Coordinates of C-alpha atoms in Angstrom, one line a residue:
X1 CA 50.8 -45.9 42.1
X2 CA 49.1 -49.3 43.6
X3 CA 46.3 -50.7 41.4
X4 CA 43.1 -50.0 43.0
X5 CA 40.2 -53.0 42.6
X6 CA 36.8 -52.9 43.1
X7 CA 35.3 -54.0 46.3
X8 CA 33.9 -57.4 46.6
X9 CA 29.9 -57.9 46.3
X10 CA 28.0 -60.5 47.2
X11 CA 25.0 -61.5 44.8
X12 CA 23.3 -62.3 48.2
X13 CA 23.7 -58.3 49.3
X14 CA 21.2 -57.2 46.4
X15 CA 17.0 -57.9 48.0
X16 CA 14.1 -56.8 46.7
X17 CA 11.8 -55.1 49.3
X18 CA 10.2 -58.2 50.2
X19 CA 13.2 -59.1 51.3
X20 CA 13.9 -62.3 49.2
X21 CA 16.8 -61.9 46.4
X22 CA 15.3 -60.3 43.2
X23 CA 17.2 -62.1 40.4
X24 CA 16.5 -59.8 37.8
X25 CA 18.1 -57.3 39.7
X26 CA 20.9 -58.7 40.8
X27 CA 21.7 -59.9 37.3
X28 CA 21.2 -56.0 35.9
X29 CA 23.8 -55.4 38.9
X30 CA 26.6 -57.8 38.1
X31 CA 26.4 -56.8 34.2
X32 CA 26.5 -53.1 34.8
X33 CA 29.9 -54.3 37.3
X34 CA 31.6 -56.2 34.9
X35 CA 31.0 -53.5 31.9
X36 CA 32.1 -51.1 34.7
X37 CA 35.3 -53.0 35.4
X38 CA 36.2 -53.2 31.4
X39 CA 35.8 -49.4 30.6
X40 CA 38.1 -49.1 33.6
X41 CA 40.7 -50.9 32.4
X42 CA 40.2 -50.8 28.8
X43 CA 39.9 -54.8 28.8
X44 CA 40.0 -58.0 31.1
X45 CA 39.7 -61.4 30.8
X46 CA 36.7 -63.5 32.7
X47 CA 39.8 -64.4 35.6
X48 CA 40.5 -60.7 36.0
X49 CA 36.4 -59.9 36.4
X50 CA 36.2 -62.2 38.3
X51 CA 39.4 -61.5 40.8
X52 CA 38.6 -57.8 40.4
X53 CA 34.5 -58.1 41.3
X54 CA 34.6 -61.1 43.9
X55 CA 31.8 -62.8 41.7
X56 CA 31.9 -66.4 40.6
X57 CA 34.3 -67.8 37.7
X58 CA 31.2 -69.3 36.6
X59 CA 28.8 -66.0 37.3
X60 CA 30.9 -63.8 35.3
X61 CA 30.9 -66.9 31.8
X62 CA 27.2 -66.0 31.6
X63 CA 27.1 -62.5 32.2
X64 CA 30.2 -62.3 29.5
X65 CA 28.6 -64.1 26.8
X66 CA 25.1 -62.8 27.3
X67 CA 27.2 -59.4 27.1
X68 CA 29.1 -60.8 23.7
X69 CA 26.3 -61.7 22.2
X70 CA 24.6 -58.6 22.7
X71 CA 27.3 -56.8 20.7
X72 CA 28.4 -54.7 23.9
X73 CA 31.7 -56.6 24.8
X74 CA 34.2 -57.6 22.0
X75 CA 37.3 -59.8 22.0
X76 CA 40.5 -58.9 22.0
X77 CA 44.1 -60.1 20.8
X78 CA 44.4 -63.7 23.3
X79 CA 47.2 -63.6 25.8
X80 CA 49.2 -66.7 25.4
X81 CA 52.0 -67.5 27.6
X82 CA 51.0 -69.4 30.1
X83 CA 49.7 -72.6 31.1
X84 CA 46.5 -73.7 29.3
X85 CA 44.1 -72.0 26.9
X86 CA 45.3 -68.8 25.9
X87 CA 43.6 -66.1 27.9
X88 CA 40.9 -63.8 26.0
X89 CA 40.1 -60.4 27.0
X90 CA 36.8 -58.6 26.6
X91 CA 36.4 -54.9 25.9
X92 CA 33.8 -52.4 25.2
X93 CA 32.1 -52.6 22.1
X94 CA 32.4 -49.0 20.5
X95 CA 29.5 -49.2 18.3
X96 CA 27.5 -51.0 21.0
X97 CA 25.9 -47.7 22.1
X98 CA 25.7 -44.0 20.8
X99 CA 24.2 -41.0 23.1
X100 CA 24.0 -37.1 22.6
X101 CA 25.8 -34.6 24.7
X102 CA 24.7 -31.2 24.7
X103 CA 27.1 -28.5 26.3
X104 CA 25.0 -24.9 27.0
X105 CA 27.2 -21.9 27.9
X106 CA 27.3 -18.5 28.5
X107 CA 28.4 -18.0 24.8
X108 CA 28.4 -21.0 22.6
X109 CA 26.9 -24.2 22.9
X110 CA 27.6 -27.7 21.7
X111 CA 26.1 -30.8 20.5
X112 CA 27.8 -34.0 19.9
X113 CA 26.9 -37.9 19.4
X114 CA 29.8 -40.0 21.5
X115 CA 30.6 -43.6 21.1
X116 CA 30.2 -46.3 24.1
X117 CA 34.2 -45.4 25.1
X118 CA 33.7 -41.9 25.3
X119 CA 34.6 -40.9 21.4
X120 CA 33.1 -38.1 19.9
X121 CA 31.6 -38.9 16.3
X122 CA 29.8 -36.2 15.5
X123 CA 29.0 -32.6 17.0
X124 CA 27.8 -29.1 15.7
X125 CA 28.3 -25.5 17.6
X126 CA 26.9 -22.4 17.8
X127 CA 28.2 -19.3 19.2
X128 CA 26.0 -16.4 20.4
X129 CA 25.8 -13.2 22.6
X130 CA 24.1 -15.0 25.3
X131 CA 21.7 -18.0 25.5
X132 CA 18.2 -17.7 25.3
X133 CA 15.5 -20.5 26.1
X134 CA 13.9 -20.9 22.6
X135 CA 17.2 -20.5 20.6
X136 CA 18.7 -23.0 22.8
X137 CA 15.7 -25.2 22.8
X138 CA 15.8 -24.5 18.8
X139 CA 19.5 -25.6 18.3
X140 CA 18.9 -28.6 20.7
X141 CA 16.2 -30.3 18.3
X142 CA 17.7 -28.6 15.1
X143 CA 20.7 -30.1 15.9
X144 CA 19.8 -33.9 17.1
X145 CA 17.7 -34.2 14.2
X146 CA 20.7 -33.1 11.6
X147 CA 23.3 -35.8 13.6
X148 CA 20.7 -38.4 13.2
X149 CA 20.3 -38.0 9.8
X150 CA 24.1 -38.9 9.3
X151 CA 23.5 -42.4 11.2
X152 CA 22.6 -45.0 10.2
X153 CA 18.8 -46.7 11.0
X154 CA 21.5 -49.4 13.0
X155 CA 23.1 -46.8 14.8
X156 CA 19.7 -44.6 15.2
X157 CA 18.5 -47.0 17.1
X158 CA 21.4 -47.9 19.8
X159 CA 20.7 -44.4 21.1
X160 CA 20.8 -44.8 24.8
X161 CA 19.5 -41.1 25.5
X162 CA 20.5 -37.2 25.7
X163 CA 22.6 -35.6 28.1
X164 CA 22.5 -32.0 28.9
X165 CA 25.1 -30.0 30.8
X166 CA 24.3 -26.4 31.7
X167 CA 24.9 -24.1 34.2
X168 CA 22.1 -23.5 36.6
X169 CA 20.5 -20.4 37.6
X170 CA 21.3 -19.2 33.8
X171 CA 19.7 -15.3 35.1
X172 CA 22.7 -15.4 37.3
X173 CA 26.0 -12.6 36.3
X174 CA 24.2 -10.7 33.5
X175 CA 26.0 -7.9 34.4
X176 CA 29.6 -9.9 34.0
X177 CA 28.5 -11.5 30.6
X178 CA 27.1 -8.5 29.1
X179 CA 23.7 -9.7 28.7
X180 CA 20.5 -7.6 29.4
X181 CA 19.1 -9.1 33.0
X182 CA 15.5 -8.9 31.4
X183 CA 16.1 -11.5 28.6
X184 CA 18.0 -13.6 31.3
X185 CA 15.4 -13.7 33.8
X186 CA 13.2 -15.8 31.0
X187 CA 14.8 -18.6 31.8
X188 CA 13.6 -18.4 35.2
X189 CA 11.0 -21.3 35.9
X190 CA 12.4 -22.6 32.0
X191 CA 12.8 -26.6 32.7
X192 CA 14.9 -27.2 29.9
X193 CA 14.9 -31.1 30.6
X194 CA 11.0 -31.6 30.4
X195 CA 10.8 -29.0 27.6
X196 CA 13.8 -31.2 25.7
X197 CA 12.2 -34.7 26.8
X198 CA 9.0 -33.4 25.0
X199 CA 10.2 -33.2 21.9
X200 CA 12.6 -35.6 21.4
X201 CA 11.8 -39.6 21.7
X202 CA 14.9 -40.3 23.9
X203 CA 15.5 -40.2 27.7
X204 CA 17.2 -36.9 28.8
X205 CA 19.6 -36.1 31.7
X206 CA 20.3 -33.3 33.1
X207 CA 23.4 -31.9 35.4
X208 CA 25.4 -28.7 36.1
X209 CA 28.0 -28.3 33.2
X210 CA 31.4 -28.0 36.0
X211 CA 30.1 -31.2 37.8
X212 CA 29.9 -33.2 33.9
X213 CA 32.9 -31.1 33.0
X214 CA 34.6 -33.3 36.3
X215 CA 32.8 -36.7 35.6
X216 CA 34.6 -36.7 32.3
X217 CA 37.9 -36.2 33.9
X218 CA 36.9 -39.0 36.1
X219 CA 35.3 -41.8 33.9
X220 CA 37.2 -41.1 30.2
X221 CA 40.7 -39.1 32.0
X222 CA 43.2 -38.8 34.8
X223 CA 40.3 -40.6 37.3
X224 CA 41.6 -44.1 36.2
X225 CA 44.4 -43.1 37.9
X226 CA 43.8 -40.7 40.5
X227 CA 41.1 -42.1 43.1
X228 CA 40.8 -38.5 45.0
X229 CA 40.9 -34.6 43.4
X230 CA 40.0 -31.5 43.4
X231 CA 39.0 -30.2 39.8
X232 CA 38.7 -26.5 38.0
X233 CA 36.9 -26.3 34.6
X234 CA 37.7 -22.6 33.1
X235 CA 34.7 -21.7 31.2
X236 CA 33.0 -18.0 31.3
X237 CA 32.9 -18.6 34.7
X238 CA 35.4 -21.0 36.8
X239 CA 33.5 -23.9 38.4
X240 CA 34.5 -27.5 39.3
X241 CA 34.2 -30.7 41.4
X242 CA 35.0 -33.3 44.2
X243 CA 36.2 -36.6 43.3
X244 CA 36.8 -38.7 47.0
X245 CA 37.2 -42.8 46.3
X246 CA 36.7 -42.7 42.5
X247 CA 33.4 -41.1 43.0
X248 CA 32.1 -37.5 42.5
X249 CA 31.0 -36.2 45.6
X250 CA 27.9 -34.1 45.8
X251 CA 28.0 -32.8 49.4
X252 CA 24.7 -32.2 51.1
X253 CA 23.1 -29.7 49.0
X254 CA 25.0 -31.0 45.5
X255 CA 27.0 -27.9 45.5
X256 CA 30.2 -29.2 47.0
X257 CA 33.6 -28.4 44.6
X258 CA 31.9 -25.0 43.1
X259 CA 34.4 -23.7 43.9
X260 CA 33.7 -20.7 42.0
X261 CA 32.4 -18.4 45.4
X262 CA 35.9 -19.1 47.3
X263 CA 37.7 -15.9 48.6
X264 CA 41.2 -14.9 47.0
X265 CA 42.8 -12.3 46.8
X266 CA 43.2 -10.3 43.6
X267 CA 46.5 -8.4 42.1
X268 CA 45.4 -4.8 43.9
X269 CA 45.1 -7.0 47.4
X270 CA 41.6 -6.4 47.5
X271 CA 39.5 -9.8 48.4
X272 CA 37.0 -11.1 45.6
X273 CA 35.8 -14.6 44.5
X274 CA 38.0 -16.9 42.4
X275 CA 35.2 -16.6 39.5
X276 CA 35.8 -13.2 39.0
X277 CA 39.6 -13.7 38.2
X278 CA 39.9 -16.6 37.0
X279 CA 37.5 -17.0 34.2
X280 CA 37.5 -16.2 30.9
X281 CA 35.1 -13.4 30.6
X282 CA 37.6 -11.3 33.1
X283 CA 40.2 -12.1 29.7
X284 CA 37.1 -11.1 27.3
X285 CA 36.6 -7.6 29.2
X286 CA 40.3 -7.0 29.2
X287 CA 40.2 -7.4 25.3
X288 CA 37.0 -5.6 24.8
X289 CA 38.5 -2.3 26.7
X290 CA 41.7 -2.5 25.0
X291 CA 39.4 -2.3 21.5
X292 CA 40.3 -6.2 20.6
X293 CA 37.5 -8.5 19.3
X294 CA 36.9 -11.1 21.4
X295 CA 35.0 -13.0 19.9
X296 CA 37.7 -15.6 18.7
X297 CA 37.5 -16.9 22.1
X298 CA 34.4 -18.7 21.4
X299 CA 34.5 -19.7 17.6
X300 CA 36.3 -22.3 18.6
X301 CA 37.8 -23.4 21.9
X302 CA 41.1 -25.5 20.7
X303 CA 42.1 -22.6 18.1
X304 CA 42.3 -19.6 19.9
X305 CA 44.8 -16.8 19.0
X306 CA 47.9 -15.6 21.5
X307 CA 46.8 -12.1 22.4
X308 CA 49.9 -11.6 23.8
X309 CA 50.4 -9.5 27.1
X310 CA 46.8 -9.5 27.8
X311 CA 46.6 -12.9 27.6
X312 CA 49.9 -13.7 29.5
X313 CA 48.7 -11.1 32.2
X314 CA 45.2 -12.8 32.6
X315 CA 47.3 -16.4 32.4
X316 CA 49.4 -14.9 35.5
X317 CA 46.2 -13.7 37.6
X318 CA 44.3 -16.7 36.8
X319 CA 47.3 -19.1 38.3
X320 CA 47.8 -16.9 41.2
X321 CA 43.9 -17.1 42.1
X322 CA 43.8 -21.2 41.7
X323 CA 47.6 -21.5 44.3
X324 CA 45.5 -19.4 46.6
X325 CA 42.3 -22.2 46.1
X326 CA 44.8 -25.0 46.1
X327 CA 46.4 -24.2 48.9
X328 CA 43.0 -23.9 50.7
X329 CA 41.6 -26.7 49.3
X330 CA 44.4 -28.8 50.1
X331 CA 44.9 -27.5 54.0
X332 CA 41.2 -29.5 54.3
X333 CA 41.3 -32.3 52.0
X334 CA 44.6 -34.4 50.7
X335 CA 43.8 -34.6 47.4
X336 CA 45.9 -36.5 45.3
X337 CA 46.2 -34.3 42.3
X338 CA 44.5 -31.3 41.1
X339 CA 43.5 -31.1 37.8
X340 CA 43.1 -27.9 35.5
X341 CA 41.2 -27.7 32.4
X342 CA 38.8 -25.5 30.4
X343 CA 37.5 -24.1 27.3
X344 CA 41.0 -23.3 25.4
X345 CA 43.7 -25.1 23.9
X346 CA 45.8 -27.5 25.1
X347 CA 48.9 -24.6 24.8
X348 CA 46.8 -22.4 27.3
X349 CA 45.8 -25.1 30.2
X350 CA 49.8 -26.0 29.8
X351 CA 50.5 -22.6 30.2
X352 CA 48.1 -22.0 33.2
X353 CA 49.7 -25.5 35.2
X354 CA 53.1 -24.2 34.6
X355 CA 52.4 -20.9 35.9
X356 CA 50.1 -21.7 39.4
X357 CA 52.8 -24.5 39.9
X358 CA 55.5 -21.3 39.9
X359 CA 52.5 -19.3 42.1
X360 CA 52.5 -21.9 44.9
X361 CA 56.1 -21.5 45.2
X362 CA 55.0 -18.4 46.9
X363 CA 52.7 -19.5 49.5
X364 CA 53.7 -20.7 53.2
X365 CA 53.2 -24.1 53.1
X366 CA 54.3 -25.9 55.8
X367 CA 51.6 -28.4 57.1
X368 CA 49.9 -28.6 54.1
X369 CA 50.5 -31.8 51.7
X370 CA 50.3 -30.6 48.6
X371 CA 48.6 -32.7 45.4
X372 CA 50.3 -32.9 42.1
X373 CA 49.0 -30.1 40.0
X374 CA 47.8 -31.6 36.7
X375 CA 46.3 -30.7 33.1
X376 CA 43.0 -32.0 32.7
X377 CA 42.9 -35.1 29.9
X378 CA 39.1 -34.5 29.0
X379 CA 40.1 -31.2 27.4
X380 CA 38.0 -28.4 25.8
X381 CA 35.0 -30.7 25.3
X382 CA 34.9 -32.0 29.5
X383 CA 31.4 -30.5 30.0
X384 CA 30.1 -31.9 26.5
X385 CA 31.5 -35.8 26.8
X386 CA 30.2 -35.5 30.7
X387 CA 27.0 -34.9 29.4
X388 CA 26.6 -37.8 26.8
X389 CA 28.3 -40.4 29.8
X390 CA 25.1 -39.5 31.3
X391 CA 22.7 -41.6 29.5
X392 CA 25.3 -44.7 29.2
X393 CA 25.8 -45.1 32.9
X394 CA 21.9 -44.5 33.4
X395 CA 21.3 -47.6 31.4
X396 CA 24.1 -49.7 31.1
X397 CA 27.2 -49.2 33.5
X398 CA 27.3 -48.0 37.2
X399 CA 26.2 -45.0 37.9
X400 CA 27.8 -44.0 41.3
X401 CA 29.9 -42.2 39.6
X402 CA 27.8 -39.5 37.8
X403 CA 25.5 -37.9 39.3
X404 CA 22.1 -37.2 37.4
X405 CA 18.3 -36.7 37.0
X406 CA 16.5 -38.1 34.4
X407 CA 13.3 -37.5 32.8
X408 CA 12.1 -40.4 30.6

């Protein structure tokens, strides 16, 4: 696949609303691009920034050092070989910059403190019947003050914020979760951000859990390699995203690549939504009426058990649901791939590929350019990793990429 390079900008581009350059601004600019351009490709040297960003041999020597000696770039191994001095790669500091990721679902949630390159140091879980506001709220505080107490005072403070993925509307499928809609509804008017932000002293971001599920594929997975997809996060309830020119796109109302709502057609024939096939409460009812316990589906999402032809048959369903959305999807958009992940182990999602990959074999699909159907790289912990890139591209790489509000 060709090598794709950022666009060339122009110092010059960057004004202030005056209109004159702002210098402070434009320097905050170049050094979120050139950290930007290292976590891309793992590490450059100052001739590939500067190739790669159109800036200034001389430009990108000031940002680099003032970015050295702030402990967020580190050298690598020279490149000798040529002509010269050796060559002397930069990349991202690890223990630079530390954030917390907080995952809330419909029946466990996590919380996990992640390195500068997307590694995850620490985390806790919880499992439960159903999320609740103060339990939640309880387990988010709990839970940051624990991890920080296994930090040190260096790392405590190189905390660049908290990121919070969740699904919105929370009140929303009661019924399908087995919740009682009364103790749902209180999290109508709940603003879990500001109530977080209160009682913690770090920034916190907020964004849907499918959508930071995606920007983890795309920052940290298959997106270094894959400029456009389309991508499905299996949780309790399918959701996913849009990534068009290495970017996640929103649409006009932020709801573009739910894909959760689109029309397929189920094993009887009947039309329903893709959500209400392929997700894993459907496999979680199927269990419960056949007397199983299901709760081993949420103590831990990389160790389930094979529940055999329950599991198989929900496996088959599932792929046949996501050929029907491919094929849809793809019939508007030419996505290069199309990657499939979600909470359960890596011998599942491979499973799942293999079989919508044998479902689209199928399908009539003449005039439609199919995208290479992929497992997801993020895995298990997508919507928990998107969440703590939140805070590190608020404050120190580009943040066209992920999509977030903050409240300071």
């Amino acid at each position: 696949m060709a090598e794709t390079t950022a666009p060339a900008i122009s110092p010059a581009v960057i004004l202030d609303p005056s209109g004159g350059s702002n210098q402070v601004r434009v320097r905050a600019y170049n050094e979120r691009l050139v950290m930007s351009l290292v976590r891309r490709h793992g590490e450059l040297s100052k001739a590939e920034i500067a190739r790669r960003s159109g800036l200034s041999a001389q430009t990108v020597t000031v940002i680099m050092r003032a970015l050295e000696a702030d402990g967020l770039l580190i050298r690598g191994e020279p490149t000798r070989g040529k002509v010269g001095q050796p060559s002397i790669p930069m990349r991202l500091n690890p223990d630079a910059v530390y954030s917390f990721g907080v995952k809330i679902g419909r029946r466990s949630a996590e919380l996990a403190v992640m390195d500068f390159v997307g590694q995850v140091r620490l985390q806790v879980r919880r499992i439960y019947a159903y999320p609740m506001p103060d339990d939640i709220l309880s387990f988010i505080i709990d839970g940051i003050a624990e991890l920080e107490g296994q930090l040190t005072d260096e790392q405590r403070q190189r905390i660049a914020g908290i990121g919070i993925a969740t699904p919105f509307e929370l009140w929303n499928w009661a019924a399908e979760v087995g919740a009682p809609q009364f103790d749902m509804d209180r999290w109508r008017g709940v603003d879990l951000q500001r109530e977080v932000a209160r009682r913690v002293g770090h920034p916190v971001f907020l964004q849907n859990d499918a959508t930071s599920a995606c920007a983890a594929e795309l920052v940290f997975g298959l997106g270094q390699r894959y400029p456009d997809f389309i991508y499905f996060f299996i949780g309790s309830f399918i959701g996913g995203g849009v990534v068009l020119n290495s970017a996640l796109f929103s649409g006009r109302t932020g709801t573009a690549g739910a894909i959760g709502p689109l029309p397929v057609q189920g094993r009887d024939g009947r039309t329903v939504q893709l959500l209400k096939i392929a997700s894993i409460f459907v496999l979680e009812n199927h269990l419960r009426a056949r007397g199983i316990d299901p709760r081993p589906l949420w103590y831990s999402p990389d160790d389930w058990i094979d529940f055999g032809e329950l599991l198989e048959t929900w496996i088959q369903d599932t792929a046949a649901a996501l050929a029907q959305a491919l094929v849809a999807a793809a019939s508007v958009i030419d996505f290069s791939a199309a990657v499939i992940d979600g909470g359960f182990p890596a011998w599942v999602r491979q499973r799942i590929v293999i079989a919508t990959r044998a479902a689209l074999d199928r399908h009539d699909l003449q005039g439609v350019i199919m995208p290479e159907i992929l497992e997801g790289e993020a895995g298990s912990q997508a919507r928990t990793i998107g969440a703590a890139s939140l805070p590190l591209f608020a404050r120190y790489l580009l943040d066209q990429n992920v999509l977030f509000k903050e409240t300071a």
